[in-house]
Amino acid sequence: MGRLSTLLIGFIAAILAVAVVILVFSFLQNRFLPAAEQPSLQIESPYPSANDVYQVEVRNGVGVNGVAERMRTYLRTKNYDVVWVGNHSSFDQEETIVVDRRGNLDISRNIVATLGLPEDRISQEIRDEYHLDASIIIGKDYGLIPPFVADTLSETPD
């Protein structure tokens, strides 16, 4: 039994020695050798980052109950600060549009990208007194954009 115990202890000691050598080598490699460059996957997000605050308003331009509120909820999950929700001056808006209020088209481009709309849906009407970056006016095409895709809502105004 003594010889078997000695062999077993020697085997365990060898395994531990190899493990220590691997750990030391790994530590020294990370500490003293430059890290291998790994390609970074930069996926551009149309949504504002946590550091950006895009203030928008949402207007119901179709007269369908709940569309502006549903849009507010959706935009807030995408880090937009929705500061006002309500009805537009009329309910005959054919297409959903984004109106730039500050002259910063990048913000409006982010919004249309978030909604899956083409950039030709952006218009400019600078209104500093609104104290917001953009207005979103929901049009009759709302069923084709998030968060309304394959969704049905009742047909009464907000």
Short mmCIF file of N, CA and C in Angstrom, two decimals:
data_model
loop_
_atom_site.label_atom_id
_atom_site.label_comp_id
_atom_site.label_asym_id
_atom_site.label_seq_id
_atom_site.Cartn_x
_atom_site.Cartn_y
_atom_site.Cartn_z
N MET A 1 0.82 -1.18 0.00
CA MET A 1 0.00 0.00 0.00
C MET A 1 0.87 1.26 0.00
N GLY A 2 2.03 1.21 0.58
CA GLY A 2 2.92 2.35 0.66
C GLY A 2 3.38 2.81 -0.70
N ARG A 3 3.69 1.83 -1.58
CA ARG A 3 4.15 2.18 -2.92
C ARG A 3 3.02 2.80 -3.74
N LEU A 4 1.81 2.31 -3.62
CA LEU A 4 0.65 2.85 -4.33
C LEU A 4 0.34 4.26 -3.85
N SER A 5 0.44 4.49 -2.57
CA SER A 5 0.20 5.84 -2.02
C SER A 5 1.24 6.82 -2.53
N THR A 6 2.48 6.39 -2.61
CA THR A 6 3.55 7.25 -3.10
C THR A 6 3.31 7.60 -4.57
N LEU A 7 2.90 6.64 -5.39
CA LEU A 7 2.60 6.90 -6.80
C LEU A 7 1.42 7.87 -6.95
N LEU A 8 0.39 7.66 -6.15
CA LEU A 8 -0.79 8.52 -6.21
C LEU A 8 -0.44 9.95 -5.80
N ILE A 9 0.34 10.10 -4.75
CA ILE A 9 0.75 11.43 -4.30
C ILE A 9 1.62 12.10 -5.37
N GLY A 10 2.52 11.32 -5.98
CA GLY A 10 3.37 11.87 -7.05
C GLY A 10 2.53 12.31 -8.25
N PHE A 11 1.52 11.52 -8.61
CA PHE A 11 0.64 11.85 -9.73
C PHE A 11 -0.13 13.15 -9.45
N ILE A 12 -0.69 13.27 -8.25
CA ILE A 12 -1.45 14.47 -7.88
C ILE A 12 -0.52 15.68 -7.85
N ALA A 13 0.70 15.50 -7.34
CA ALA A 13 1.67 16.61 -7.30
C ALA A 13 2.01 17.07 -8.72
N ALA A 14 2.16 16.14 -9.65
CA ALA A 14 2.47 16.49 -11.04
C ALA A 14 1.32 17.27 -11.68
N ILE A 15 0.10 16.83 -11.43
CA ILE A 15 -1.07 17.54 -11.98
C ILE A 15 -1.13 18.96 -11.41
N LEU A 16 -0.92 19.10 -10.12
CA LEU A 16 -0.92 20.43 -9.49
C LEU A 16 0.19 21.31 -10.06
N ALA A 17 1.38 20.72 -10.28
CA ALA A 17 2.50 21.49 -10.83
C ALA A 17 2.16 22.00 -12.24
N VAL A 18 1.57 21.16 -13.06
CA VAL A 18 1.16 21.57 -14.41
C VAL A 18 0.12 22.69 -14.33
N ALA A 19 -0.84 22.55 -13.43
CA ALA A 19 -1.87 23.58 -13.28
C ALA A 19 -1.26 24.91 -12.85
N VAL A 20 -0.29 24.88 -11.94
CA VAL A 20 0.38 26.11 -11.49
C VAL A 20 1.14 26.74 -12.64
N VAL A 21 1.85 25.94 -13.42
CA VAL A 21 2.60 26.46 -14.57
C VAL A 21 1.64 27.12 -15.57
N ILE A 22 0.53 26.50 -15.84
CA ILE A 22 -0.46 27.07 -16.78
C ILE A 22 -1.00 28.40 -16.24
N LEU A 23 -1.34 28.45 -14.96
CA LEU A 23 -1.86 29.68 -14.37
C LEU A 23 -0.82 30.79 -14.40
N VAL A 24 0.43 30.50 -14.06
CA VAL A 24 1.49 31.51 -14.07
C VAL A 24 1.72 32.00 -15.49
N PHE A 25 1.80 31.08 -16.45
CA PHE A 25 2.00 31.47 -17.84
C PHE A 25 0.85 32.36 -18.33
N SER A 26 -0.36 31.99 -18.00
CA SER A 26 -1.53 32.76 -18.41
C SER A 26 -1.49 34.16 -17.80
N PHE A 27 -1.14 34.24 -16.53
CA PHE A 27 -1.05 35.53 -15.85
C PHE A 27 0.02 36.40 -16.49
N LEU A 28 1.21 35.84 -16.75
CA LEU A 28 2.29 36.61 -17.34
C LEU A 28 1.97 37.04 -18.76
N GLN A 29 1.30 36.19 -19.50
CA GLN A 29 0.94 36.54 -20.87
C GLN A 29 -0.04 37.72 -20.89
N ASN A 30 -1.03 37.71 -20.02
CA ASN A 30 -2.00 38.80 -19.96
C ASN A 30 -1.39 40.08 -19.42
N ARG A 31 -0.39 39.94 -18.57
CA ARG A 31 0.19 41.11 -17.92
C ARG A 31 1.24 41.79 -18.77
N PHE A 32 2.07 41.02 -19.49
CA PHE A 32 3.23 41.59 -20.16
C PHE A 32 3.16 41.59 -21.68
N LEU A 33 2.28 40.82 -22.23
CA LEU A 33 2.16 40.78 -23.68
C LEU A 33 0.94 41.57 -24.11
N PRO A 34 1.02 42.27 -25.24
CA PRO A 34 -0.17 43.01 -25.69
C PRO A 34 -1.31 42.05 -26.00
N ALA A 35 -2.49 42.47 -25.65
CA ALA A 35 -3.66 41.64 -25.90
C ALA A 35 -3.90 41.51 -27.39
N ALA A 36 -4.27 40.34 -27.78
CA ALA A 36 -4.60 40.13 -29.19
C ALA A 36 -5.83 40.97 -29.51
N GLU A 37 -5.74 41.68 -30.62
CA GLU A 37 -6.88 42.51 -30.99
C GLU A 37 -8.00 41.64 -31.52
N GLN A 38 -9.13 41.83 -30.93
CA GLN A 38 -10.29 41.12 -31.41
C GLN A 38 -11.16 42.12 -32.14
N PRO A 39 -11.71 41.71 -33.26
CA PRO A 39 -12.57 42.65 -33.98
C PRO A 39 -13.77 43.01 -33.11
N SER A 40 -14.00 44.31 -33.01
CA SER A 40 -15.15 44.74 -32.21
C SER A 40 -16.36 44.84 -33.12
N LEU A 41 -17.44 44.32 -32.64
CA LEU A 41 -18.68 44.40 -33.40
C LEU A 41 -19.41 45.65 -32.98
N GLN A 42 -19.33 46.68 -33.77
CA GLN A 42 -20.00 47.93 -33.50
C GLN A 42 -21.33 47.92 -34.23
N ILE A 43 -22.37 47.66 -33.52
CA ILE A 43 -23.70 47.66 -34.12
C ILE A 43 -24.34 48.99 -33.76
N GLU A 44 -24.61 49.77 -34.78
CA GLU A 44 -25.21 51.07 -34.51
C GLU A 44 -26.68 50.88 -34.17
N SER A 45 -27.05 51.48 -33.08
CA SER A 45 -28.43 51.40 -32.64
C SER A 45 -29.11 52.72 -32.97
N PRO A 46 -30.32 52.67 -33.49
CA PRO A 46 -31.02 53.92 -33.73
C PRO A 46 -31.55 54.54 -32.45
N TYR A 47 -31.50 53.82 -31.35
CA TYR A 47 -32.06 54.31 -30.11
C TYR A 47 -31.04 55.18 -29.39
N PRO A 48 -31.52 56.18 -28.64
CA PRO A 48 -30.58 56.99 -27.87
C PRO A 48 -29.89 56.14 -26.81
N SER A 49 -28.65 56.51 -26.53
CA SER A 49 -27.96 55.80 -25.44
C SER A 49 -28.48 56.34 -24.12
N ALA A 50 -28.07 55.71 -23.05
CA ALA A 50 -28.51 56.15 -21.72
C ALA A 50 -28.00 57.55 -21.42
N ASN A 51 -26.93 57.99 -22.10
CA ASN A 51 -26.38 59.33 -21.87
C ASN A 51 -27.10 60.42 -22.66
N ASP A 52 -27.78 60.03 -23.73
CA ASP A 52 -28.51 60.98 -24.56
C ASP A 52 -29.94 61.11 -24.05
N VAL A 53 -30.45 62.32 -24.12
CA VAL A 53 -31.85 62.53 -23.76
C VAL A 53 -32.51 63.23 -24.94
N TYR A 54 -33.34 62.49 -25.66
CA TYR A 54 -34.08 63.06 -26.78
C TYR A 54 -35.50 63.29 -26.30
N GLN A 55 -35.89 64.54 -26.27
CA GLN A 55 -37.23 64.89 -25.81
C GLN A 55 -38.15 65.03 -27.00
N VAL A 56 -39.22 64.25 -26.97
CA VAL A 56 -40.17 64.22 -28.08
C VAL A 56 -41.59 64.33 -27.56
N GLU A 57 -42.46 64.74 -28.45
CA GLU A 57 -43.89 64.69 -28.17
C GLU A 57 -44.52 63.75 -29.18
N VAL A 58 -45.65 63.17 -28.81
CA VAL A 58 -46.36 62.26 -29.69
C VAL A 58 -47.78 62.79 -29.86
N ARG A 59 -48.17 62.96 -31.11
CA ARG A 59 -49.51 63.46 -31.42
C ARG A 59 -50.30 62.42 -32.21
N ASN A 60 -51.54 62.23 -31.81
CA ASN A 60 -52.45 61.32 -32.49
C ASN A 60 -53.06 62.07 -33.66
N GLY A 61 -52.66 61.70 -34.88
CA GLY A 61 -53.18 62.35 -36.08
C GLY A 61 -54.21 61.53 -36.82
N VAL A 62 -54.70 60.43 -36.19
CA VAL A 62 -55.67 59.57 -36.87
C VAL A 62 -56.97 59.42 -36.12
N GLY A 63 -57.01 59.84 -34.87
CA GLY A 63 -58.24 59.73 -34.10
C GLY A 63 -58.54 58.34 -33.59
N VAL A 64 -57.56 57.46 -33.59
CA VAL A 64 -57.73 56.10 -33.07
C VAL A 64 -57.33 56.10 -31.60
N ASN A 65 -58.22 55.66 -30.76
CA ASN A 65 -58.00 55.67 -29.32
C ASN A 65 -56.75 54.90 -28.93
N GLY A 66 -55.88 55.52 -28.15
CA GLY A 66 -54.74 54.85 -27.55
C GLY A 66 -53.46 54.84 -28.36
N VAL A 67 -53.46 55.33 -29.60
CA VAL A 67 -52.24 55.22 -30.40
C VAL A 67 -51.10 56.08 -29.84
N ALA A 68 -51.40 57.28 -29.40
CA ALA A 68 -50.34 58.14 -28.87
C ALA A 68 -49.77 57.57 -27.57
N GLU A 69 -50.64 57.07 -26.73
CA GLU A 69 -50.19 56.48 -25.47
C GLU A 69 -49.36 55.22 -25.72
N ARG A 70 -49.78 54.41 -26.67
CA ARG A 70 -49.03 53.19 -27.01
C ARG A 70 -47.66 53.56 -27.57
N MET A 71 -47.62 54.62 -28.39
CA MET A 71 -46.34 55.07 -28.95
C MET A 71 -45.43 55.58 -27.82
N ARG A 72 -46.00 56.31 -26.86
CA ARG A 72 -45.20 56.79 -25.73
C ARG A 72 -44.54 55.62 -25.00
N THR A 73 -45.32 54.61 -24.70
CA THR A 73 -44.79 53.45 -23.99
C THR A 73 -43.66 52.80 -24.78
N TYR A 74 -43.87 52.64 -26.07
CA TYR A 74 -42.85 52.03 -26.93
C TYR A 74 -41.58 52.88 -26.95
N LEU A 75 -41.71 54.18 -27.16
CA LEU A 75 -40.54 55.05 -27.26
C LEU A 75 -39.76 55.10 -25.95
N ARG A 76 -40.46 55.05 -24.84
CA ARG A 76 -39.76 55.07 -23.56
C ARG A 76 -38.92 53.80 -23.37
N THR A 77 -39.37 52.68 -23.91
CA THR A 77 -38.55 51.46 -23.82
C THR A 77 -37.30 51.58 -24.69
N LYS A 78 -37.29 52.55 -25.59
CA LYS A 78 -36.14 52.77 -26.48
C LYS A 78 -35.32 53.97 -26.03
N ASN A 79 -35.52 54.44 -24.81
CA ASN A 79 -34.76 55.52 -24.16
C ASN A 79 -35.11 56.93 -24.64
N TYR A 80 -36.26 57.11 -25.25
CA TYR A 80 -36.70 58.46 -25.60
C TYR A 80 -37.46 59.05 -24.41
N ASP A 81 -37.31 60.35 -24.22
CA ASP A 81 -38.04 61.06 -23.16
C ASP A 81 -39.28 61.68 -23.81
N VAL A 82 -40.40 61.04 -23.64
CA VAL A 82 -41.65 61.54 -24.23
C VAL A 82 -42.26 62.51 -23.22
N VAL A 83 -42.23 63.80 -23.58
CA VAL A 83 -42.63 64.84 -22.63
C VAL A 83 -44.09 65.27 -22.79
N TRP A 84 -44.72 64.89 -23.88
CA TRP A 84 -46.13 65.26 -24.07
C TRP A 84 -46.78 64.28 -25.02
N VAL A 85 -48.02 63.93 -24.74
CA VAL A 85 -48.82 63.04 -25.59
C VAL A 85 -50.21 63.64 -25.70
N GLY A 86 -50.74 63.65 -26.91
CA GLY A 86 -52.10 64.16 -27.09
C GLY A 86 -52.52 64.09 -28.54
N ASN A 87 -53.63 64.74 -28.82
CA ASN A 87 -54.18 64.74 -30.17
C ASN A 87 -53.54 65.83 -31.02
N HIS A 88 -53.41 65.55 -32.29
CA HIS A 88 -52.94 66.52 -33.27
C HIS A 88 -54.11 67.46 -33.58
N SER A 89 -53.85 68.51 -34.31
CA SER A 89 -54.91 69.48 -34.62
C SER A 89 -56.00 68.91 -35.50
N SER A 90 -55.70 67.80 -36.19
CA SER A 90 -56.72 67.13 -37.00
C SER A 90 -56.45 65.62 -36.99
N PHE A 91 -57.42 64.86 -37.45
CA PHE A 91 -57.27 63.41 -37.50
C PHE A 91 -57.19 62.91 -38.94
N ASP A 92 -56.64 63.71 -39.85
CA ASP A 92 -56.55 63.30 -41.25
C ASP A 92 -55.10 63.12 -41.72
N GLN A 93 -54.20 62.81 -40.81
CA GLN A 93 -52.79 62.61 -41.14
C GLN A 93 -52.64 61.28 -41.86
N GLU A 94 -52.23 61.31 -43.12
CA GLU A 94 -52.12 60.08 -43.92
C GLU A 94 -50.93 59.22 -43.47
N GLU A 95 -49.74 59.84 -43.34
CA GLU A 95 -48.53 59.09 -43.00
C GLU A 95 -47.95 59.60 -41.68
N THR A 96 -47.33 58.70 -40.95
CA THR A 96 -46.64 59.08 -39.72
C THR A 96 -45.41 59.88 -40.11
N ILE A 97 -45.22 61.02 -39.46
CA ILE A 97 -44.07 61.87 -39.76
C ILE A 97 -43.36 62.27 -38.47
N VAL A 98 -42.12 62.70 -38.63
CA VAL A 98 -41.32 63.23 -37.53
C VAL A 98 -40.95 64.65 -37.90
N VAL A 99 -41.27 65.59 -37.02
CA VAL A 99 -41.00 67.00 -37.27
C VAL A 99 -39.84 67.42 -36.37
N ASP A 100 -38.74 67.81 -37.00
CA ASP A 100 -37.56 68.30 -36.28
C ASP A 100 -37.88 69.68 -35.72
N ARG A 101 -37.73 69.87 -34.42
CA ARG A 101 -38.04 71.14 -33.78
C ARG A 101 -36.81 71.95 -33.39
N ARG A 102 -35.60 71.35 -33.44
CA ARG A 102 -34.38 72.02 -32.99
C ARG A 102 -33.36 72.27 -34.08
N GLY A 103 -33.55 71.68 -35.23
CA GLY A 103 -32.54 71.80 -36.28
C GLY A 103 -31.46 70.74 -36.16
N ASN A 104 -31.72 69.69 -35.40
CA ASN A 104 -30.78 68.58 -35.27
C ASN A 104 -31.38 67.37 -35.98
N LEU A 105 -31.06 67.24 -37.24
CA LEU A 105 -31.64 66.17 -38.04
C LEU A 105 -31.20 64.78 -37.60
N ASP A 106 -30.06 64.67 -36.92
CA ASP A 106 -29.62 63.36 -36.45
C ASP A 106 -30.63 62.74 -35.49
N ILE A 107 -31.20 63.55 -34.63
CA ILE A 107 -32.20 63.03 -33.70
C ILE A 107 -33.42 62.53 -34.47
N SER A 108 -33.88 63.31 -35.42
CA SER A 108 -35.03 62.89 -36.23
C SER A 108 -34.72 61.64 -37.03
N ARG A 109 -33.49 61.52 -37.51
CA ARG A 109 -33.09 60.30 -38.23
C ARG A 109 -33.14 59.09 -37.29
N ASN A 110 -32.71 59.28 -36.06
CA ASN A 110 -32.79 58.19 -35.09
C ASN A 110 -34.24 57.77 -34.86
N ILE A 111 -35.12 58.74 -34.77
CA ILE A 111 -36.53 58.44 -34.51
C ILE A 111 -37.13 57.66 -35.67
N VAL A 112 -36.91 58.12 -36.91
CA VAL A 112 -37.50 57.40 -38.05
C VAL A 112 -36.90 56.00 -38.16
N ALA A 113 -35.62 55.85 -37.81
CA ALA A 113 -35.01 54.52 -37.82
C ALA A 113 -35.66 53.63 -36.76
N THR A 114 -35.94 54.20 -35.60
CA THR A 114 -36.60 53.46 -34.53
C THR A 114 -37.97 52.98 -34.98
N LEU A 115 -38.65 53.79 -35.75
CA LEU A 115 -40.00 53.46 -36.20
C LEU A 115 -40.02 52.71 -37.54
N GLY A 116 -38.84 52.50 -38.11
CA GLY A 116 -38.77 51.79 -39.39
C GLY A 116 -39.32 52.61 -40.54
N LEU A 117 -39.23 53.92 -40.43
CA LEU A 117 -39.74 54.81 -41.47
C LEU A 117 -38.60 55.32 -42.34
N PRO A 118 -38.88 55.68 -43.59
CA PRO A 118 -37.84 56.27 -44.44
C PRO A 118 -37.54 57.71 -44.01
N GLU A 119 -36.36 58.18 -44.33
CA GLU A 119 -35.96 59.54 -43.93
C GLU A 119 -36.79 60.63 -44.60
N ASP A 120 -37.49 60.30 -45.68
CA ASP A 120 -38.32 61.34 -46.30
C ASP A 120 -39.56 61.67 -45.47
N ARG A 121 -39.74 60.99 -44.35
CA ARG A 121 -40.84 61.29 -43.42
C ARG A 121 -40.43 62.37 -42.41
N ILE A 122 -39.23 62.91 -42.54
CA ILE A 122 -38.77 63.97 -41.65
C ILE A 122 -39.06 65.32 -42.29
N SER A 123 -39.62 66.20 -41.50
CA SER A 123 -39.77 67.59 -41.95
C SER A 123 -39.19 68.48 -40.85
N GLN A 124 -38.95 69.73 -41.18
CA GLN A 124 -38.41 70.66 -40.19
C GLN A 124 -39.36 71.81 -39.97
N GLU A 125 -39.62 72.07 -38.72
CA GLU A 125 -40.36 73.26 -38.31
C GLU A 125 -39.77 73.65 -36.96
N ILE A 126 -38.74 74.46 -37.01
CA ILE A 126 -38.01 74.82 -35.79
C ILE A 126 -38.93 75.64 -34.89
N ARG A 127 -39.08 75.17 -33.66
CA ARG A 127 -39.93 75.84 -32.68
C ARG A 127 -39.24 75.74 -31.31
N ASP A 128 -38.31 76.64 -31.05
CA ASP A 128 -37.57 76.61 -29.79
C ASP A 128 -38.48 76.71 -28.57
N GLU A 129 -39.61 77.39 -28.73
CA GLU A 129 -40.51 77.55 -27.59
C GLU A 129 -41.15 76.23 -27.15
N TYR A 130 -41.06 75.19 -28.00
CA TYR A 130 -41.61 73.89 -27.63
C TYR A 130 -40.72 73.16 -26.63
N HIS A 131 -39.45 73.52 -26.55
CA HIS A 131 -38.50 72.88 -25.63
C HIS A 131 -38.47 71.36 -25.80
N LEU A 132 -38.45 70.92 -27.05
CA LEU A 132 -38.31 69.50 -27.34
C LEU A 132 -37.57 69.35 -28.65
N ASP A 133 -37.09 68.14 -28.90
CA ASP A 133 -36.28 67.89 -30.08
C ASP A 133 -37.12 67.58 -31.33
N ALA A 134 -38.23 66.87 -31.13
CA ALA A 134 -39.02 66.46 -32.30
C ALA A 134 -40.45 66.16 -31.90
N SER A 135 -41.33 66.28 -32.89
CA SER A 135 -42.73 65.88 -32.73
C SER A 135 -42.96 64.68 -33.65
N ILE A 136 -43.67 63.70 -33.12
CA ILE A 136 -44.06 62.54 -33.92
C ILE A 136 -45.57 62.63 -34.10
N ILE A 137 -45.99 62.71 -35.34
CA ILE A 137 -47.42 62.80 -35.63
C ILE A 137 -47.82 61.47 -36.27
N ILE A 138 -48.62 60.72 -35.55
CA ILE A 138 -49.01 59.38 -36.00
C ILE A 138 -50.06 59.50 -37.09
N GLY A 139 -49.80 58.82 -38.20
CA GLY A 139 -50.70 58.86 -39.34
C GLY A 139 -51.48 57.56 -39.49
N LYS A 140 -52.25 57.52 -40.56
CA LYS A 140 -53.12 56.37 -40.83
C LYS A 140 -52.34 55.09 -41.13
N ASP A 141 -51.04 55.21 -41.36
CA ASP A 141 -50.20 54.04 -41.61
C ASP A 141 -49.67 53.43 -40.31
N TYR A 142 -50.20 53.85 -39.17
CA TYR A 142 -49.66 53.42 -37.87
C TYR A 142 -49.62 51.90 -37.72
N GLY A 143 -50.49 51.17 -38.39
CA GLY A 143 -50.51 49.71 -38.27
C GLY A 143 -49.29 49.03 -38.85
N LEU A 144 -48.47 49.78 -39.59
CA LEU A 144 -47.28 49.22 -40.21
C LEU A 144 -46.01 49.52 -39.43
N ILE A 145 -46.12 50.25 -38.33
CA ILE A 145 -44.93 50.63 -37.57
C ILE A 145 -45.02 50.12 -36.13
N PRO A 146 -43.86 49.93 -35.51
CA PRO A 146 -43.90 49.56 -34.09
C PRO A 146 -44.55 50.69 -33.31
N PRO A 147 -45.27 50.46 -32.32
CA PRO A 147 -45.59 49.18 -31.69
C PRO A 147 -46.93 48.61 -32.14
N PHE A 148 -47.39 49.00 -33.31
CA PHE A 148 -48.74 48.64 -33.75
C PHE A 148 -48.81 47.50 -34.75
N VAL A 149 -47.72 46.99 -35.21
CA VAL A 149 -47.72 45.94 -36.22
C VAL A 149 -48.58 44.78 -35.73
N ALA A 150 -49.52 44.39 -36.55
CA ALA A 150 -50.44 43.28 -36.26
C ALA A 150 -51.22 43.52 -34.98
N ASP A 151 -51.59 44.77 -34.76
CA ASP A 151 -52.33 45.13 -33.56
C ASP A 151 -53.60 45.86 -33.98
N THR A 152 -54.66 45.65 -33.28
CA THR A 152 -55.88 46.37 -33.57
C THR A 152 -56.30 47.17 -32.35
N LEU A 153 -56.70 48.39 -32.60
CA LEU A 153 -57.16 49.28 -31.55
C LEU A 153 -58.55 49.78 -31.90
N SER A 154 -59.30 50.20 -30.91
CA SER A 154 -60.63 50.73 -31.18
C SER A 154 -60.52 52.06 -31.93
N GLU A 155 -61.54 52.43 -32.64
CA GLU A 155 -61.51 53.59 -33.52
C GLU A 155 -62.09 54.85 -32.90
N THR A 156 -61.72 55.23 -31.69
CA THR A 156 -62.18 56.49 -31.10
C THR A 156 -60.99 57.30 -30.65
N PRO A 157 -61.09 58.65 -30.69
CA PRO A 157 -59.94 59.51 -30.35
C PRO A 157 -59.48 59.34 -28.91
N ASP A 158 -58.19 59.75 -28.66
CA ASP A 158 -57.61 59.76 -27.31
C ASP A 158 -58.45 60.62 -26.39
#
